[in-house]
Amino acid sequence: MARVGDEGGTAGPARSAGVKDVAARAGVSLGTVSNVLNRPDRVSARTRERVEQAMAELGFVRNESARLLRAGRSSTLAYVMLDATNPFFTDVAQGIERAAEQADLSLFLCNSDQSAERERVYLTRLQEQRVQGVLITPVDPDEPLLDEVVRQGTPVVIVDRVRDVDSHCSVAVDDVLGGRLAIEHLVDLGHQRIAFVGGPERIGQVRDRRRGAQAALADAGLPADALVEVRTEALTVSEGRNAGERIAGMPSATRPTAAFCANDLVALGLLQSCVGLGLRVPDDLAIVGFDDIEFAAAAAVPLTSVRQPRGQLGRRATELLLDEATNPDHRHEQVLFTPELVARASTRRS
Amino acid sequence: MARVGDEGGTAGPARSAGVKDVAARAGVSLGTVSNVLNRPDRVSARTRERVEQAMAELGFVRNESARLLRAGRSSTLAYVMLDATNPFFTDVAQGIERAAEQADLSLFLCNSDQSAERERVYLTRLQEQRVQGVLITPVDPDEPLLDEVVRQGTPVVIVDRVRDVDSHCSVAVDDVLGGRLAIEHLVDLGHQRIAFVGGPERIGQVRDRRRGAQAALADAGLPADALVEVRTEALTVSEGRNAGERIAGMPSATRPTAAFCANDLVALGLLQSCVGLGLRVPDDLAIVGFDDIEFAAAAAVPLTSVRQPRGQLGRRATELLLDEATNPDHRHEQVLFTPELVARASTRRS
DNA sequence: GGCACGGGTTGAAACCTTTCAATCCAACGA
DNA sequence: TCGTTGGATTGAAAGGTTTCAACCCGTGCC
């Protein structure tokens, strides 16, 4: 087919055809074309066919901007993810996608990559595009723009973070309980000196998971200094490796016999560097991660981890968002899922 | 602030304010508000301030649909990814994002999740939204809709797949060479019986990588049956595990001494199940993966892999897309990057 | 034969922003 | 004083779709 308008041919015109052109070609009115597009049942079969053929011939592509301008709301959702390279978030995204698909909505993913600035840019664009709603794992749950967006009419659901205020729905996992489960498991195995590997401090998850860990230690009658802090700059594999070197470097008398990591990326990095430096896992160092990403089980020393129901998280968040978008007497809700410990070789009693 | 319009207050109105409302409140004309938005230098400081204040007071959110309708092209790109949970693609996406950010464009990610149907839905929506351009790793590079989209005026660049036709730009890695590098490495280490683990057959990558492998074997003077086919249903971790069980089940006399996997997910699964089944890596089975995703290095037996320049792939693809979108005498280009073997413990001579 | 009914179709108005030619006005030079 | 200049501002028109009240006309009923 040709690329520029050749009158009478069957190719598309130079500048894309609109409903008007389609109407002219099919010999019907604008309104009818629109009906074919939006309420095909109201149009007689014969007319519909003619219109559809005209569309095909002209290569008609509906102009979403114009549609939206007139019709109000779009049929897309967006998930602003904190880190697209962390499998945890892509699994959450998959849960969202499935739920969105069922509701016949498209999902756009936006990666803030931990940058508050990029997050703001995305939020603004999404607002300007009048998306049905936004799911977000925010860099900082207290970001004021989040409230602003809601106030201006775009529903926002917070995923994997909690917020005390009731201006949004949120869906998260009980991180304190998760920390508790990890430590109880290690204590059961006889560990009395346990590293907590995570940071930076400003991440709520890190604080909550540590808090759960501390509480569990206290309940077990162990002193507070049974938990050895090993700080990381971020929750990444390379920071985990880094932490591993520090732990391996400790004199064996004072070295912890187990490590609880704030997430699986850190745990995998830790695992890797320990093995590389001659520490046996779990004999010299037992390791517990958090999230239970797929790669945790696939590590050659499969990783014990605290599982979050990732898909569920996404699914439930989407349901809340849709309710908020469509149900006039929607009530905000803070959903808290319960994590679960999955024991694997990295903490096996040997 | 209140949520419904309270005359004279400072809160936003019930239904969001438009430029008209802003103009009224600031005591200027429509055009001036638009100028503040689009050509702030043409507006006197005093007026600009007044307008900006009015915007803030009314909680004005620019309506992108209306803007687009009038102004033509949007300032967003989209990357339709084949599998958002495969770290390879998220790394590519990150490269794209960086390049897009530099050009002051937003990037939306869409996950086709290997479904041709979903891919089509996304392509159509993106077209309807008049995005600047689309980057895509297609389920099937021969999908006719890809040509259709281009013909109708939306630039499309194909990422990580090649296509003989010249209707798009494409950016990929020389998979044949990659396969060759992997096998040459294994042959150098003395392996004479090597499994090729991958599938399904319809994936171009699988075919090309095998082709390279075969060529390298031939060059080394080894018979064609030195390459043992181990088919997978998909390039996933669980399929890799599956393949591992089959390999471990072979009688040790005929079992390959090395495996070349079509990607790292498969290799990680293979690694995991081999270790679990008592096969030592690399002593009993050396393993080479493909992609060199971060988790390859982080595996407890760090994985030898064929590295693809993932970020580069994304960056270059974006540059091509922007050129196509802006440069009137753009020429389509097929870029082929060179892969590189990264040797790690999974093939170390012991 | 007249009338009510209703499915199918019509076309003008509305959605909100950007654009651009026209206008305004203050300052300046002659 | 008048004309000119140029920066600031104006407002009508345009952009493509959806909506909705109105209309048309064939059918069935009384």
CSV table of N, CA, C and O (backbone and C1' of nucleotides) in Angstrom, one decimal, chain D residues 1-9 12-14 16 18 25 27-28:
chain,number,residue,atom,x,y,z
D,1,DT,P,1.0,68.1,22.8
D,1,DT,O5',1.2,67.7,21.3
D,1,DT,C5',1.0,68.7,20.3
D,1,DT,C4',1.3,68.0,19.0
D,1,DT,C3',0.6,66.7,18.8
D,1,DT,O3',0.0,66.6,17.5
D,1,DT,C1',2.9,66.3,18.7
D,2,DC,P,-1.1,65.5,17.3
D,2,DC,O5',-0.3,64.6,16.2
D,2,DC,C5',0.6,65.1,15.3
D,2,DC,C4',1.5,64.1,14.7
D,2,DC,C3',0.8,62.7,14.6
D,2,DC,O3',1.0,62.2,13.3
D,2,DC,C1',2.8,62.4,15.8
D,3,DG,P,0.3,60.8,12.9
D,3,DG,O5',1.5,59.9,12.6
D,3,DG,C5',2.7,60.5,12.0
D,3,DG,C4',3.8,59.5,12.1
D,3,DG,C3',3.4,58.1,11.8
D,3,DG,O3',4.5,57.5,11.0
D,3,DG,C1',4.3,58.2,14.0
D,4,DT,P,4.3,56.0,10.5
D,4,DT,O5',5.3,55.3,11.6
D,4,DT,C5',6.5,55.9,11.9
D,4,DT,C4',7.3,55.0,12.8
D,4,DT,C3',7.2,53.5,12.6
D,4,DT,O3',8.4,52.9,12.6
D,4,DT,C1',6.7,54.1,14.9
D,5,DT,P,8.6,51.4,12.1
D,5,DT,O5',9.1,50.7,13.4
D,5,DT,C5',10.0,51.4,14.3
D,5,DT,C4',9.9,50.7,15.7
D,5,DT,C3',9.7,49.2,15.5
D,5,DT,O3',10.8,48.5,16.2
D,5,DT,C1',8.2,50.1,17.1
D,6,DG,P,11.1,47.0,15.9
D,6,DG,O5',10.7,46.3,17.3
D,6,DG,C5',11.0,47.0,18.5
D,6,DG,C4',10.1,46.4,19.6
D,6,DG,C3',9.8,44.9,19.5
D,6,DG,O3',9.8,44.3,20.7
D,6,DG,C1',7.8,46.0,19.5
D,7,DG,P,10.3,42.8,21.0
D,7,DG,O5',9.8,42.6,22.5
D,7,DG,C5',10.0,43.7,23.4
D,7,DG,C4',8.7,43.7,24.3
D,7,DG,C3',8.2,42.4,24.7
D,7,DG,O3',7.8,42.5,26.1
D,7,DG,C1',6.5,43.5,23.6
D,8,DA,P,7.4,41.2,26.9
D,8,DA,O5',5.8,41.5,27.0
D,8,DA,C5',5.3,42.6,27.7
D,8,DA,C4',3.8,42.6,27.6
D,8,DA,C3',3.1,41.3,28.0
D,8,DA,O3',2.1,41.6,29.0
D,8,DA,C1',2.3,42.0,25.9
D,9,DT,P,1.2,40.5,29.6
D,9,DT,O5',0.0,40.5,28.6
D,9,DT,C5',-0.8,41.7,28.5
D,9,DT,C4',-1.9,41.5,27.5
D,9,DT,C3',-2.8,40.3,27.8
D,9,DT,O3',-4.1,40.9,28.0
D,9,DT,C1',-2.2,40.5,25.5
D,12,DA,P,-14.3,36.3,20.5
D,12,DA,O5',-14.4,35.8,19.0
D,12,DA,C5',-13.6,36.5,18.0
D,12,DA,C4',-13.0,35.5,17.1
D,12,DA,C3',-13.9,34.3,16.7
D,12,DA,O3',-13.6,33.9,15.4
D,12,DA,C1',-11.9,33.5,17.7
D,13,DA,P,-14.6,32.9,14.7
D,13,DA,O5',-13.5,31.8,14.2
D,13,DA,C5',-12.3,32.1,13.6
D,13,DA,C4',-11.4,30.9,13.6
D,13,DA,C3',-12.1,29.6,13.2
D,13,DA,O3',-11.3,28.9,12.3
D,13,DA,C1',-11.0,29.3,15.3
D,14,DA,P,-11.8,27.6,11.6
D,14,DA,O5',-10.8,26.5,11.9
D,14,DA,C5',-9.4,26.8,12.2
D,14,DA,C4',-8.8,25.7,13.0
D,14,DA,C3',-9.4,24.3,12.7
D,14,DA,O3',-8.4,23.4,12.6
D,14,DA,C1',-9.5,24.7,15.1
D,16,DG,P,-8.5,16.7,12.9
D,16,DG,O5',-9.3,15.8,13.9
D,16,DG,C5',-8.6,14.9,14.8
D,16,DG,C4',-9.6,14.1,15.6
D,16,DG,C3',-10.6,13.4,14.8
D,16,DG,O3',-10.8,12.1,15.4
D,16,DG,C1',-11.7,14.9,16.3
D,18,DT,P,-15.7,8.3,19.8
D,18,DT,O5',-16.7,9.1,20.7
D,18,DT,C5',-16.4,9.4,22.0
D,18,DT,C4',-17.5,10.3,22.6
D,18,DT,C3',-18.8,9.6,22.8
D,18,DT,O3',-19.3,9.8,24.1
D,18,DT,C1',-19.1,11.7,21.7
D,25,DC,P,-38.2,9.9,5.3
D,25,DC,O5',-38.6,8.4,5.6
D,25,DC,C5',-37.6,7.5,6.1
D,25,DC,C4',-38.2,6.2,6.6
D,25,DC,C3',-39.5,5.9,5.9
D,25,DC,O3',-39.6,4.5,5.7
D,25,DC,C1',-39.9,6.0,8.2
D,27,DT,P,-41.8,-2.5,6.4
D,27,DT,O5',-42.6,-2.7,7.7
D,27,DT,C5',-41.8,-2.7,9.0
D,27,DT,C4',-42.8,-2.8,10.1
D,27,DT,C3',-44.0,-3.7,9.8
D,27,DT,O3',-44.1,-4.7,10.8
D,27,DT,C1',-44.7,-1.6,10.8
D,28,DG,P,-45.1,-5.9,10.7
D,28,DG,O5',-46.1,-5.5,11.9
D,28,DG,C5',-45.6,-5.1,13.2
D,28,DG,C4',-46.8,-4.5,14.0
D,28,DG,C3',-48.0,-5.4,13.9
D,28,DG,O3',-48.6,-5.5,15.2
D,28,DG,C1',-48.5,-3.1,13.3
